Amino acid sequence: MKRPDCVDEMPPHTQMVYETLAKQSVMTQAELLDATRLPFRVVRDAISDLHDANVIEEDIYSHGRRRLYRPKTAETRTADERVASV
């Protein structure tokens, strides 16, 4: 999967979180913490920045207790942008 151009302009820790997600496909925040060895707040902010940039998606399970993150494909990002512009 090609990395979106907007990720290149983000801080290094955010790029690291994205790359880790891209390699693993789907991860929880706890798994991202373990894999990147970054502090909780840094990973949380990186997830927020990536979500705001529309390059990852979040699935919520177990009544909001478990969140899974995955990178969006180029097709999904394009479809989401079309819906947002309507």
Short mmCIF file of C-alpha atoms in Angstrom, two decimals, residues 1-83:
data_model
loop_
_atom_site.label_atom_id
_atom_site.label_comp_id
_atom_site.label_asym_id
_atom_site.label_seq_id
_atom_site.Cartn_x
_atom_site.Cartn_y
_atom_site.Cartn_z
CA MET A 1 0.00 0.00 0.00
CA LYS A 2 1.38 3.39 -0.98
CA ARG A 3 1.75 5.87 1.86
CA PRO A 4 -0.44 8.98 1.40
CA ASP A 5 1.50 12.18 0.67
CA CYS A 6 -0.03 13.98 3.65
CA VAL A 7 1.65 11.51 6.02
CA ASP A 8 5.06 12.66 4.76
CA GLU A 9 4.31 16.13 6.12
CA MET A 10 3.38 14.87 9.60
CA PRO A 11 5.73 14.62 12.60
CA PRO A 12 8.04 11.57 12.77
CA HIS A 13 6.08 9.90 15.58
CA THR A 14 2.87 10.13 13.54
CA GLN A 15 4.64 8.64 10.53
CA MET A 16 5.91 5.83 12.76
CA VAL A 17 2.39 5.03 13.97
CA TYR A 18 1.11 5.01 10.38
CA GLU A 19 3.93 2.74 9.18
CA THR A 20 3.31 0.34 12.06
CA LEU A 21 -0.39 0.19 11.18
CA ALA A 22 0.41 -0.30 7.49
CA LYS A 23 2.61 -3.31 8.31
CA GLN A 24 0.15 -4.93 10.73
CA SER A 25 -3.16 -3.97 9.03
CA VAL A 26 -5.29 -3.79 12.16
CA MET A 27 -4.19 -2.87 15.67
CA THR A 28 -5.57 -1.59 18.95
CA GLN A 29 -4.08 1.43 20.67
CA ALA A 30 -2.44 -0.88 23.23
CA GLU A 31 -0.81 -2.88 20.44
CA LEU A 32 0.43 0.36 18.86
CA LEU A 33 1.90 1.39 22.21
CA ASP A 34 3.79 -1.90 22.47
CA ALA A 35 4.93 -1.93 18.85
CA THR A 36 6.15 1.67 18.69
CA ARG A 37 7.29 2.06 22.32
CA LEU A 38 5.98 5.62 22.20
CA PRO A 39 4.21 7.24 25.18
CA PHE A 40 0.43 6.90 25.43
CA ARG A 41 -0.28 10.57 24.78
CA VAL A 42 1.96 10.61 21.68
CA VAL A 43 0.23 7.57 20.18
CA ARG A 44 -3.21 8.98 21.01
CA ASP A 45 -2.36 12.29 19.32
CA ALA A 46 -0.89 10.50 16.29
CA ILE A 47 -4.07 8.43 15.91
CA SER A 48 -6.14 11.60 16.14
CA ASP A 49 -4.01 13.38 13.51
CA LEU A 50 -4.14 10.39 11.15
CA HIS A 51 -7.90 10.05 11.62
CA ASP A 52 -8.41 13.79 10.96
CA ALA A 53 -6.31 13.46 7.79
CA ASN A 54 -8.63 10.63 6.65
CA VAL A 55 -5.82 8.07 6.28
CA ILE A 56 -6.92 5.61 8.97
CA GLU A 57 -10.26 4.28 10.03
CA GLU A 58 -11.50 3.30 13.46
CA ASP A 59 -13.82 0.40 14.27
CA ILE A 60 -15.43 0.35 17.71
CA TYR A 61 -16.34 -2.95 19.38
CA SER A 62 -17.69 -4.06 22.75
CA HIS A 63 -19.79 -0.99 23.48
CA GLY A 64 -16.95 1.45 22.88
CA ARG A 65 -14.38 -0.37 24.97
CA ARG A 66 -12.25 -1.65 22.13
CA ARG A 67 -11.14 0.34 19.13
CA LEU A 68 -9.34 -1.11 16.14
CA TYR A 69 -7.38 1.08 13.77
CA ARG A 70 -6.42 0.33 10.18
CA PRO A 71 -5.03 2.34 7.28
CA LYS A 72 -7.54 3.34 4.64
CA THR A 73 -6.98 2.32 1.06
CA ALA A 74 -6.76 4.98 -1.63
CA GLU A 75 -10.19 3.91 -2.91
CA THR A 76 -11.78 4.28 0.54
CA ARG A 77 -10.21 7.71 1.05
CA THR A 78 -11.48 8.87 -2.35
CA ALA A 79 -14.99 7.56 -1.66
CA ASP A 80 -15.06 9.24 1.76
CA GLU A 81 -13.94 12.54 0.24
CA ARG A 82 -16.71 12.33 -2.39
CA VAL A 83 -19.34 11.74 0.29
#
